PDB file of C-alpha atoms and ligand atoms in Angstrom:
ATOM      1  CA  MET A   1       0.000   0.000   0.000  1.00 73.00           C
ATOM      2  CA  ALA A   2       1.160   3.474  -0.730  1.00 90.00           C
ATOM      3  CA  LYS A   3      -0.216   6.910  -0.173  1.00 95.00           C
ATOM      4  CA  LEU A   4      -0.652   8.897  -3.378  1.00 98.00           C
ATOM      5  CA  LYS A   5      -0.206  12.613  -3.974  1.00 97.00           C
ATOM      6  CA  ILE A   6      -3.481  14.495  -4.432  1.00 98.00           C
ATOM      7  CA  LEU A   7      -3.558  17.186  -7.132  1.00 98.00           C
ATOM      8  CA  GLU A   8      -4.925  20.556  -6.040  1.00 96.00           C
ATOM      9  CA  PHE A   9      -7.012  23.159  -7.882  1.00 96.00           C
ATOM     10  CA  PRO A  10      -6.129  24.872 -10.233  1.00 94.00           C
ATOM     11  CA  ASP A  11      -3.776  22.097 -11.433  1.00 96.00           C
ATOM     12  CA  PRO A  12      -4.659  21.630 -15.138  1.00 97.00           C
ATOM     13  CA  ARG A  13      -4.393  17.834 -14.771  1.00 98.00           C
ATOM     14  CA  LEU A  14      -7.659  17.971 -12.793  1.00 98.00           C
ATOM     15  CA  ARG A  15      -9.314  18.998 -16.077  1.00 98.00           C
ATOM     16  CA  ILE A  16      -8.340  15.841 -17.994  1.00 98.00           C
ATOM     17  CA  LYS A  17     -11.290  13.634 -18.948  1.00 98.00           C
ATOM     18  CA  ALA A  18     -10.647  10.085 -17.728  1.00 98.00           C
ATOM     19  CA  ARG A  19     -10.787   7.111 -20.120  1.00 98.00           C
ATOM     20  CA  LEU A  20     -12.704   3.881 -19.539  1.00 98.00           C
ATOM     21  CA  VAL A  21     -10.896   1.128 -17.639  1.00 98.00           C
ATOM     22  CA  GLU A  22     -10.401  -1.754 -20.079  1.00 97.00           C
ATOM     23  CA  THR A  23      -9.004  -4.455 -17.798  1.00 97.00           C
ATOM     24  CA  VAL A  24      -9.655  -5.029 -14.113  1.00 98.00           C
ATOM     25  CA  ASP A  25      -6.405  -6.650 -13.022  1.00 98.00           C
ATOM     26  CA  ASP A  26      -4.097  -6.786  -9.994  1.00 98.00           C
ATOM     27  CA  ALA A  27      -2.481  -3.461 -10.939  1.00 97.00           C
ATOM     28  CA  LEU A  28      -5.909  -1.792 -10.863  1.00 98.00           C
ATOM     29  CA  ARG A  29      -6.782  -3.466  -7.546  1.00 98.00           C
ATOM     30  CA  GLN A  30      -3.489  -2.162  -6.128  1.00 98.00           C
ATOM     31  CA  LEU A  31      -4.446   1.327  -7.308  1.00 98.00           C
ATOM     32  CA  ILE A  32      -7.858   0.939  -5.613  1.00 98.00           C
ATOM     33  CA  ASP A  33      -6.159  -0.060  -2.331  1.00 98.00           C
ATOM     34  CA  ASP A  34      -3.759   2.886  -2.592  1.00 98.00           C
ATOM     35  CA  MET A  35      -6.659   5.249  -3.293  1.00 98.00           C
ATOM     36  CA  PHE A  36      -8.524   3.996  -0.207  1.00 98.00           C
ATOM     37  CA  GLU A  37      -5.406   4.471   1.920  1.00 97.00           C
ATOM     38  CA  THR A  38      -4.931   7.994   0.523  1.00 98.00           C
ATOM     39  CA  MET A  39      -8.600   8.873   1.068  1.00 98.00           C
ATOM     40  CA  TYR A  40      -8.796   7.550   4.655  1.00 97.00           C
ATOM     41  CA  ASP A  41      -5.514   9.229   5.548  1.00 96.00           C
ATOM     42  CA  ALA A  42      -6.478  12.653   4.108  1.00 96.00           C
ATOM     43  CA  PRO A  43      -9.145  12.221   5.609  1.00 95.00           C
ATOM     44  CA  GLY A  44     -11.883  12.278   3.001  1.00 96.00           C
ATOM     45  CA  ILE A  45     -15.047  10.384   2.076  1.00 97.00           C
ATOM     46  CA  GLY A  46     -14.381  10.043  -1.642  1.00 98.00           C
ATOM     47  CA  LEU A  47     -11.537  10.118  -4.139  1.00 98.00           C
ATOM     48  CA  ALA A  48     -11.479   9.929  -7.925  1.00 98.00           C
ATOM     49  CA  ALA A  49      -8.507   8.523  -9.853  1.00 98.00           C
ATOM     50  CA  THR A  50      -8.197  11.900 -11.621  1.00 98.00           C
ATOM     51  CA  GLN A  51      -7.219  13.461  -8.274  1.00 98.00           C
ATOM     52  CA  VAL A  52      -4.171  11.199  -8.023  1.00 98.00           C
ATOM     53  CA  ASP A  53      -3.227  11.900 -11.649  1.00 98.00           C
ATOM     54  CA  VAL A  54      -4.509   8.585 -13.047  1.00 98.00           C
ATOM     55  CA  HIS A  55      -6.923   9.373 -15.849  1.00 98.00           C
ATOM     56  CA  ARG A  56      -9.070   6.252 -15.757  1.00 98.00           C
ATOM     57  CA  ARG A  57     -12.752   6.026 -14.793  1.00 98.00           C
ATOM     58  CA  LEU A  58     -12.423   4.829 -11.206  1.00 98.00           C
ATOM     59  CA  LEU A  59     -13.523   6.235  -7.860  1.00 98.00           C
ATOM     60  CA  VAL A  60     -13.578   5.152  -4.240  1.00 98.00           C
ATOM     61  CA  ALA A  61     -15.939   6.301  -1.488  1.00 98.00           C
ATOM     62  CA  ASP A  62     -16.797   5.564   2.121  1.00 98.00           C
ATOM     63  CA  VAL A  63     -19.159   7.914   3.938  1.00 97.00           C
ATOM     64  CA  SER A  64     -19.586   5.717   7.034  1.00 96.00           C
ATOM     65  CA  SER A  65     -18.263   6.988  10.361  1.00 93.00           C
ATOM     66  CA  GLU A  66     -16.696   3.577  11.099  1.00 94.00           C
ATOM     67  CA  LYS A  67     -14.892   3.462   7.726  1.00 94.00           C
ATOM     68  CA  ASP A  68     -16.468   0.075   7.106  1.00 96.00           C
ATOM     69  CA  ASP A  69     -18.535   0.744   3.979  1.00 97.00           C
ATOM     70  CA  PRO A  70     -15.956   1.030   1.189  1.00 98.00           C
ATOM     71  CA  TRP A  71     -17.162   1.361  -2.400  1.00 98.00           C
ATOM     72  CA  ALA A  72     -14.890   1.098  -5.438  1.00 98.00           C
ATOM     73  CA  LEU A  73     -16.720   1.968  -8.662  1.00 98.00           C
ATOM     74  CA  ILE A  74     -15.042   1.232 -11.994  1.00 98.00           C
ATOM     75  CA  ASN A  75     -16.506   2.812 -15.152  1.00 98.00           C
ATOM     76  CA  PRO A  76     -19.496   4.176 -13.169  1.00 98.00           C
ATOM     77  CA  LYS A  77     -22.524   5.329 -15.137  1.00 98.00           C
ATOM     78  CA  ILE A  78     -25.661   6.934 -13.697  1.00 98.00           C
ATOM     79  CA  ILE A  79     -28.666   5.106 -15.123  1.00 98.00           C
ATOM     80  CA  GLU A  80     -31.392   6.725 -12.986  1.00 98.00           C
ATOM     81  CA  LYS A  81     -31.620   9.784 -10.815  1.00 97.00           C
ATOM     82  CA  ASP A  82     -34.321  11.674  -8.971  1.00 97.00           C
ATOM     83  CA  GLY A  83     -34.914  14.338  -6.358  1.00 98.00           C
ATOM     84  CA  VAL A  84     -32.870  17.475  -5.808  1.00 97.00           C
ATOM     85  CA  GLY A  85     -30.938  18.383  -2.689  1.00 97.00           C
ATOM     86  CA  VAL A  86     -28.384  20.976  -1.652  1.00 97.00           C
ATOM     87  CA  THR A  87     -25.300  19.961   0.342  1.00 96.00           C
ATOM     88  CA  ALA A  88     -22.261  21.904   1.516  1.00 96.00           C
ATOM     89  CA  GLU A  89     -19.440  20.088  -0.279  1.00 96.00           C
ATOM     90  CA  GLY A  90     -15.715  20.124   0.173  1.00 96.00           C
ATOM     91  CA  CYS A  91     -13.007  18.476  -1.913  1.00 97.00           C
ATOM     92  CA  LEU A  92      -9.531  17.104  -1.174  1.00 97.00           C
ATOM     93  CA  SER A  93      -8.359  18.978  -4.285  1.00 97.00           C
ATOM     94  CA  VAL A  94      -9.775  22.296  -3.012  1.00 96.00           C
ATOM     95  CA  PRO A  95      -8.669  22.129   0.633  1.00 94.00           C
ATOM     96  CA  GLY A  96     -10.432  24.304   3.192  1.00 92.00           C
ATOM     97  CA  TYR A  97     -13.450  25.330   1.110  1.00 94.00           C
ATOM     98  CA  TYR A  98     -17.062  24.266   1.544  1.00 95.00           C
ATOM     99  CA  GLU A  99     -19.811  25.519  -0.737  1.00 94.00           C
ATOM    100  CA  GLU A 100     -23.409  24.516  -1.367  1.00 95.00           C
ATOM    101  CA  VAL A 101     -23.993  22.458  -4.501  1.00 96.00           C
ATOM    102  CA  GLU A 102     -27.284  21.162  -5.895  1.00 96.00           C
ATOM    103  CA  ARG A 103     -27.386  17.507  -6.990  1.00 97.00           C
ATOM    104  CA  ALA A 104     -29.782  14.578  -7.377  1.00 98.00           C
ATOM    105  CA  GLU A 105     -30.828  13.040  -4.037  1.00 98.00           C
ATOM    106  CA  HIS A 106     -30.903   9.507  -5.380  1.00 98.00           C
ATOM    107  CA  VAL A 107     -28.866   7.851  -8.129  1.00 98.00           C
ATOM    108  CA  LYS A 108     -28.752   4.341  -9.516  1.00 98.00           C
ATOM    109  CA  VAL A 109     -25.286   3.537 -10.825  1.00 98.00           C
ATOM    110  CA  ARG A 110     -24.013   0.746 -13.064  1.00 98.00           C
ATOM    111  CA  PHE A 111     -20.326  -0.074 -12.579  1.00 98.00           C
ATOM    112  CA  LEU A 112     -17.722  -2.822 -12.471  1.00 98.00           C
ATOM    113  CA  ASP A 113     -16.596  -3.995  -9.045  1.00 98.00           C
ATOM    114  CA  ARG A 114     -12.995  -4.844  -8.109  1.00 97.00           C
ATOM    115  CA  ASP A 115     -13.447  -8.335  -9.566  1.00 97.00           C
ATOM    116  CA  GLY A 116     -14.575  -6.898 -12.896  1.00 98.00           C
ATOM    117  CA  SER A 117     -18.218  -7.978 -12.431  1.00 98.00           C
ATOM    118  CA  GLN A 118     -20.975  -5.634 -13.524  1.00 98.00           C
ATOM    119  CA  GLN A 119     -23.112  -4.353 -10.658  1.00 98.00           C
ATOM    120  CA  GLU A 120     -25.913  -1.880 -10.084  1.00 98.00           C
ATOM    121  CA  ALA A 121     -26.427  -0.016  -6.835  1.00 98.00           C
ATOM    122  CA  ASP A 122     -28.762   2.642  -5.466  1.00 98.00           C
ATOM    123  CA  PHE A 123     -27.200   5.508  -3.568  1.00 98.00           C
ATOM    124  CA  ASP A 124     -29.003   8.032  -1.379  1.00 97.00           C
ATOM    125  CA  GLY A 125     -28.060  10.886   0.901  1.00 95.00           C
ATOM    126  CA  LEU A 126     -24.397  11.733   1.369  1.00 96.00           C
ATOM    127  CA  LEU A 127     -23.212   8.703  -0.605  1.00 97.00           C
ATOM    128  CA  ALA A 128     -25.282   9.821  -3.630  1.00 98.00           C
ATOM    129  CA  VAL A 129     -23.754  13.312  -3.375  1.00 98.00           C
ATOM    130  CA  CYS A 130     -20.273  11.835  -3.007  1.00 98.00           C
ATOM    131  CA  VAL A 131     -20.605   9.522  -6.026  1.00 98.00           C
ATOM    132  CA  GLN A 132     -21.862  12.409  -8.217  1.00 98.00           C
ATOM    133  CA  HIS A 133     -19.018  14.654  -6.994  1.00 98.00           C
ATOM    134  CA  GLU A 134     -16.391  11.981  -7.763  1.00 98.00           C
ATOM    135  CA  MET A 135     -17.932  11.206 -11.155  1.00 98.00           C
ATOM    136  CA  ASP A 136     -17.615  14.917 -12.017  1.00 98.00           C
ATOM    137  CA  HIS A 137     -13.860  14.601 -11.340  1.00 98.00           C
ATOM    138  CA  LEU A 138     -13.648  11.855 -13.972  1.00 98.00           C
ATOM    139  CA  ASP A 139     -15.041  14.357 -16.481  1.00 98.00           C
ATOM    140  CA  GLY A 140     -12.553  17.033 -15.414  1.00 98.00           C
ATOM    141  CA  LYS A 141     -15.157  18.942 -13.430  1.00 98.00           C
ATOM    142  CA  LEU A 142     -14.764  20.377  -9.913  1.00 97.00           C
ATOM    143  CA  PHE A 143     -17.428  21.475  -7.430  1.00 95.00           C
ATOM    144  CA  VAL A 144     -16.146  25.057  -7.706  1.00 95.00           C
ATOM    145  CA  ASP A 145     -17.410  24.994 -11.318  1.00 96.00           C
ATOM    146  CA  TYR A 146     -20.941  25.248  -9.878  1.00 95.00           C
ATOM    147  CA  LEU A 147     -20.033  28.563  -8.201  1.00 94.00           C
ATOM    148  CA  SER A 148     -19.855  32.009  -9.790  1.00 94.00           C
ATOM    149  CA  GLU A 149     -16.700  32.911 -11.727  1.00 95.00           C
ATOM    150  CA  ALA A 150     -15.845  35.594  -9.147  1.00 95.00           C
ATOM    151  CA  LYS A 151     -16.117  33.140  -6.250  1.00 94.00           C
ATOM    152  CA  ARG A 152     -14.038  30.522  -8.101  1.00 95.00           C
ATOM    153  CA  GLN A 153     -11.291  33.078  -8.801  1.00 95.00           C
ATOM    154  CA  ARG A 154     -11.240  34.143  -5.128  1.00 95.00           C
ATOM    155  CA  ILE A 155     -10.758  30.493  -4.056  1.00 94.00           C
ATOM    156  CA  ARG A 156      -8.070  29.994  -6.698  1.00 94.00           C
ATOM    157  CA  LYS A 157      -6.098  33.081  -5.604  1.00 94.00           C
ATOM    158  CA  ARG A 158      -6.353  32.140  -1.933  1.00 93.00           C
ATOM    159  CA  LEU A 159      -5.143  28.571  -2.564  1.00 92.00           C
ATOM    160  CA  GLU A 160      -2.222  29.798  -4.680  1.00 90.00           C
ATOM    161  CA  LYS A 161      -1.236  32.176  -1.891  1.00 90.00           C
ATOM    162  CA  ASP A 162      -1.484  29.387   0.743  1.00 86.00           C
ATOM    163  CA  ARG A 163       0.759  27.196  -1.411  1.00 85.00           C
ATOM    164  CA  ARG A 164       3.383  29.945  -1.754  1.00 85.00           C
ATOM    165  CA  TYR A 165       3.506  30.227   2.048  1.00 82.00           C
ATOM    166  CA  LYS A 166       3.837  26.453   2.353  1.00 79.00           C
ATOM    167  CA  GLN A 167       6.745  26.471  -0.096  1.00 77.00           C
ATOM    168  CA  GLN A 168       8.440  29.231   1.876  1.00 76.00           C
ATOM    169  CA  GLU A 169       8.054  27.265   5.099  1.00 73.00           C
ATOM    170  CA  THR A 170       9.609  24.231   3.436  1.00 70.00           C
ATOM    171  CA  ALA A 171      12.435  26.324   2.092  1.00 68.00           C
ATOM    172  CA  ALA A 172      13.119  27.775   5.551  1.00 67.00           C
ATOM    173  CA  VAL A 173      13.651  24.400   7.204  1.00 62.00           C
ATOM    174  CA  LEU A 174      15.998  22.999   4.555  1.00 63.00           C
TER     175      LEU A 174
HETATM  176 ZN1  LIG B   1     -13.403  16.282  -5.011  1.00 60.66          ZN
END
């Protein structure tokens, strides 16, 4: 197992549209395990492969408080959705920001599991929000894209400034 580096907004690699996974093999299962480790460590409740600079259609999620409900969705596709809800969302690629986003309350998703078998599952509540958020990542979309341009630019400037400070701190201790 290995922790992976998470890309942060406005890294242009977050805008790459992920390609379908063609083979579910041991290398992919290793990536899934590494993504879970990275997500739990962050800590976060969802992580898309795009965020760790792997541009394949794969996401992991676990919204349980006991961290005992892990989902790995390969080539996920929403086949039904209904209801509308608003949730304050954050993102490991946009650290420190939470903004309200409107999404479907319920989604039915078709996907391959870690053995390569096709499955369908119904997601509600926070897990439905999480799956939709992570699926956006696979299309190169971030939750800040739902905000106004002015708000997105403010977040971008603030994050760039935070990163410059971080770099300075690192430089000072070398
Ligand atoms: Zn995210």
